[in-house]
């Protein structure tokens, strides 16, 4: 089977991301274009091309999978205690003690070892030549003046800074746009609970379920975790609703349409519908912005040129250091390559932000908040009907006693019923499934 040598990949998928963020990408820019094309075609899934040009392809693929798994472990939500630890004076020693666990070091170890090996060979050859240990007739090692290295270092620094800034801007926008989905979901829930007719509890529960479903289905959509969809959505929707959603190709759009239909059938005044429709438009814009980030990388020509320039610069550097540093050029080259390759690695590492962001924590938080709002809404409704606050819970009962409407019995709401393993109390009455503990 003949493979195209164009080297262009029409779509940006989680698999192409794995190749894009790898340090092998740095060295691959110096290899023949045909070898690169085989790799791209394999990642794009266009043809079942065997990568015979890489002898250790299986080992390399396993290494890529491990790198992708490590990204999941770096999804963190900070608390106040985490911030205190983060800015403490002991952070320098703490970071040095965990250097073996550094994802940046693991990402650049191969190209750094390449630079160290090249520098060692150049230093050894120069040492043997100057000491006369080489047989007569061996030429001196090529020497490059230090001035070209110094002059081009400014251009390289600018490339690396722009690359890192562009990647951080993508990371920040992704966090803001997904955060907009959850915060706008809260606002829609508040509006629905306040403006929907008091007797229409079914629609209130339905819009709450679909808001949580939107956040979680968007997370699956952006992170490419399709195989975990059923487990992620467990306890969010009713079985028949989950079956509908599973069959849909673009699930976030379907969730937004369901929310829109629920609002439309609530019979609200036009001005209130328009207010809620503004939030619906915000949801659509946020989902579209996240899709733009996941589908469009930093221009590949920029990334490739930076990688080629960086590797060429580091490869030329050892030939200019011997006259100035002697054998000290080996640790100096190792340090310089680690710093520069580390900056480039950070830029590529955060370029695709969704596999690093703790979207699951944000979606679970939205689920807990919406469930709390639903139960609190019931308590507020009862409080307003009876003209006073709910009666205090009996000592040791662990329940808040909420007075019911006139002519009906008192309703007891478990203080933690909507977090428990089994739905109970008002959470069950409103159609909610339990949140993950």
Short mmCIF file of N, CA and C in Angstrom, two decimals, residues 212-276:
data_model
loop_
_atom_site.label_atom_id
_atom_site.label_comp_id
_atom_site.label_asym_id
_atom_site.label_seq_id
_atom_site.Cartn_x
_atom_site.Cartn_y
_atom_site.Cartn_z
N UNK A 212 -26.63 19.47 34.10
CA UNK A 212 -25.51 18.63 34.53
C UNK A 212 -25.07 17.73 33.37
N UNK A 213 -26.02 17.20 32.62
CA UNK A 213 -25.67 16.36 31.47
C UNK A 213 -24.87 17.16 30.44
N UNK A 214 -25.20 18.43 30.26
CA UNK A 214 -24.45 19.27 29.33
C UNK A 214 -22.99 19.39 29.76
N UNK A 215 -22.76 19.66 31.04
CA UNK A 215 -21.39 19.81 31.52
C UNK A 215 -20.60 18.51 31.36
N UNK A 216 -21.21 17.39 31.68
CA UNK A 216 -20.47 16.12 31.62
C UNK A 216 -20.31 15.61 30.20
N UNK A 217 -21.32 15.78 29.37
CA UNK A 217 -21.16 15.36 27.97
C UNK A 217 -20.17 16.26 27.25
N UNK A 218 -20.09 17.53 27.61
CA UNK A 218 -19.07 18.41 27.04
C UNK A 218 -17.68 17.97 27.46
N UNK A 219 -17.53 17.54 28.69
CA UNK A 219 -16.25 17.03 29.16
C UNK A 219 -15.80 15.83 28.32
N UNK A 220 -16.72 14.88 28.08
CA UNK A 220 -16.40 13.72 27.25
C UNK A 220 -16.07 14.16 25.83
N UNK A 221 -16.83 15.13 25.32
CA UNK A 221 -16.65 15.62 23.96
C UNK A 221 -15.27 16.25 23.77
N UNK A 222 -14.78 16.98 24.77
CA UNK A 222 -13.51 17.69 24.64
C UNK A 222 -12.31 16.82 25.00
N UNK A 223 -12.51 15.86 25.90
CA UNK A 223 -11.38 15.02 26.33
C UNK A 223 -11.26 13.73 25.53
N UNK A 224 -12.24 13.41 24.70
CA UNK A 224 -12.16 12.21 23.89
C UNK A 224 -12.26 10.92 24.68
N UNK A 225 -12.99 10.95 25.81
CA UNK A 225 -13.13 9.76 26.66
C UNK A 225 -14.46 9.07 26.39
N UNK A 226 -14.70 8.76 25.13
CA UNK A 226 -15.97 8.16 24.73
C UNK A 226 -16.22 6.83 25.42
N UNK A 227 -15.16 6.06 25.65
CA UNK A 227 -15.33 4.74 26.26
C UNK A 227 -15.79 4.83 27.71
N UNK A 228 -15.67 5.99 28.34
CA UNK A 228 -16.09 6.17 29.73
C UNK A 228 -17.42 6.90 29.83
N UNK A 229 -18.10 7.10 28.71
CA UNK A 229 -19.30 7.94 28.71
C UNK A 229 -20.38 7.39 29.63
N UNK A 230 -20.64 6.09 29.57
CA UNK A 230 -21.71 5.50 30.38
C UNK A 230 -21.43 5.66 31.86
N UNK A 231 -20.19 5.44 32.27
CA UNK A 231 -19.85 5.58 33.69
C UNK A 231 -19.93 7.03 34.14
N UNK A 232 -19.52 7.95 33.27
CA UNK A 232 -19.54 9.37 33.64
C UNK A 232 -20.98 9.86 33.80
N UNK A 233 -21.86 9.40 32.92
CA UNK A 233 -23.24 9.87 32.94
C UNK A 233 -24.13 9.09 33.90
N UNK A 234 -23.60 8.08 34.54
CA UNK A 234 -24.41 7.27 35.45
C UNK A 234 -24.92 8.12 36.61
N UNK A 235 -26.22 8.06 36.85
CA UNK A 235 -26.83 8.81 37.94
C UNK A 235 -27.18 10.24 37.59
N UNK A 236 -26.95 10.67 36.34
CA UNK A 236 -27.27 12.04 35.95
C UNK A 236 -28.65 12.11 35.30
N UNK A 237 -28.90 11.23 34.34
CA UNK A 237 -30.16 11.22 33.61
C UNK A 237 -30.95 9.96 33.92
N UNK A 238 -32.21 10.00 33.59
CA UNK A 238 -33.03 8.80 33.67
C UNK A 238 -32.61 7.82 32.57
N UNK A 239 -32.87 6.53 32.73
CA UNK A 239 -32.39 5.54 31.75
C UNK A 239 -32.81 5.85 30.32
N UNK A 240 -34.08 6.24 30.13
CA UNK A 240 -34.52 6.51 28.76
C UNK A 240 -33.85 7.77 28.20
N UNK A 241 -33.59 8.75 29.06
CA UNK A 241 -32.91 9.96 28.60
C UNK A 241 -31.47 9.67 28.22
N UNK A 242 -30.81 8.82 29.02
CA UNK A 242 -29.43 8.45 28.72
C UNK A 242 -29.36 7.68 27.41
N UNK A 243 -30.36 6.86 27.15
CA UNK A 243 -30.40 6.12 25.88
C UNK A 243 -30.52 7.08 24.70
N UNK A 244 -31.35 8.11 24.82
CA UNK A 244 -31.45 9.11 23.75
C UNK A 244 -30.09 9.78 23.52
N UNK A 245 -29.48 10.21 24.61
CA UNK A 245 -28.22 10.96 24.50
C UNK A 245 -27.11 10.10 23.92
N UNK A 246 -27.10 8.82 24.25
CA UNK A 246 -26.04 7.94 23.75
C UNK A 246 -26.06 7.83 22.23
N UNK A 247 -27.24 7.90 21.63
CA UNK A 247 -27.36 7.74 20.19
C UNK A 247 -26.99 9.01 19.41
N UNK A 248 -26.85 10.14 20.11
CA UNK A 248 -26.63 11.42 19.44
C UNK A 248 -25.15 11.59 19.11
N UNK A 249 -24.89 12.19 17.95
CA UNK A 249 -23.50 12.42 17.55
C UNK A 249 -22.90 13.59 18.32
N UNK A 250 -23.59 14.73 18.34
CA UNK A 250 -23.08 15.91 19.05
C UNK A 250 -23.92 16.11 20.31
N UNK A 251 -23.47 15.53 21.39
CA UNK A 251 -24.27 15.50 22.61
C UNK A 251 -24.43 16.85 23.29
N UNK A 252 -23.40 17.70 23.35
CA UNK A 252 -23.63 19.02 23.97
C UNK A 252 -24.73 19.81 23.28
N UNK A 253 -24.78 19.77 21.95
CA UNK A 253 -25.84 20.47 21.24
C UNK A 253 -27.22 19.91 21.59
N UNK A 254 -27.30 18.59 21.71
CA UNK A 254 -28.57 17.96 22.06
C UNK A 254 -29.02 18.40 23.45
N UNK A 255 -28.09 18.45 24.40
CA UNK A 255 -28.44 18.90 25.76
C UNK A 255 -28.95 20.34 25.74
N UNK A 256 -28.31 21.20 24.95
CA UNK A 256 -28.74 22.59 24.87
C UNK A 256 -30.13 22.68 24.26
N UNK A 257 -30.39 21.86 23.24
CA UNK A 257 -31.73 21.87 22.64
C UNK A 257 -32.79 21.40 23.63
N UNK A 258 -32.47 20.39 24.44
CA UNK A 258 -33.42 19.93 25.45
C UNK A 258 -33.71 21.03 26.47
N UNK A 259 -32.66 21.73 26.90
CA UNK A 259 -32.86 22.82 27.85
C UNK A 259 -33.74 23.91 27.24
N UNK A 260 -33.50 24.21 25.95
CA UNK A 260 -34.30 25.23 25.27
C UNK A 260 -35.77 24.83 25.19
N UNK A 261 -36.04 23.55 24.87
CA UNK A 261 -37.42 23.08 24.77
C UNK A 261 -38.12 23.12 26.12
N UNK A 262 -37.41 22.77 27.18
CA UNK A 262 -38.01 22.81 28.51
C UNK A 262 -38.39 24.23 28.88
N UNK A 263 -37.52 25.19 28.55
CA UNK A 263 -37.83 26.59 28.84
C UNK A 263 -39.04 27.05 28.01
N UNK A 264 -39.08 26.61 26.74
CA UNK A 264 -40.15 27.06 25.85
C UNK A 264 -41.52 26.57 26.30
N UNK A 265 -41.57 25.36 26.87
CA UNK A 265 -42.88 24.81 27.25
C UNK A 265 -43.31 25.23 28.65
N UNK A 266 -42.47 26.03 29.34
CA UNK A 266 -42.82 26.43 30.71
C UNK A 266 -43.88 27.52 30.74
N UNK A 267 -44.14 28.16 29.60
CA UNK A 267 -45.17 29.20 29.55
C UNK A 267 -44.78 30.48 30.23
N UNK A 268 -43.51 30.86 30.17
CA UNK A 268 -43.05 32.08 30.82
C UNK A 268 -43.38 33.30 29.96
N UNK A 269 -43.44 34.48 30.56
CA UNK A 269 -43.60 35.71 29.77
C UNK A 269 -42.41 35.90 28.82
N UNK A 270 -42.66 36.63 27.75
CA UNK A 270 -41.65 36.78 26.71
C UNK A 270 -40.36 37.38 27.25
N UNK A 271 -40.45 38.38 28.13
CA UNK A 271 -39.24 39.02 28.62
C UNK A 271 -38.38 38.05 29.44
N UNK A 272 -39.01 37.14 30.17
CA UNK A 272 -38.23 36.17 30.93
C UNK A 272 -37.60 35.12 30.01
N UNK A 273 -38.32 34.73 28.99
CA UNK A 273 -37.78 33.78 28.02
C UNK A 273 -36.56 34.39 27.33
N UNK A 274 -36.62 35.68 27.00
CA UNK A 274 -35.49 36.33 26.35
C UNK A 274 -34.29 36.38 27.28
N UNK A 275 -34.53 36.63 28.56
CA UNK A 275 -33.42 36.63 29.52
C UNK A 275 -32.75 35.27 29.60
N UNK A 276 -33.53 34.22 29.64
CA UNK A 276 -32.95 32.88 29.71
C UNK A 276 -32.31 32.50 28.38
#
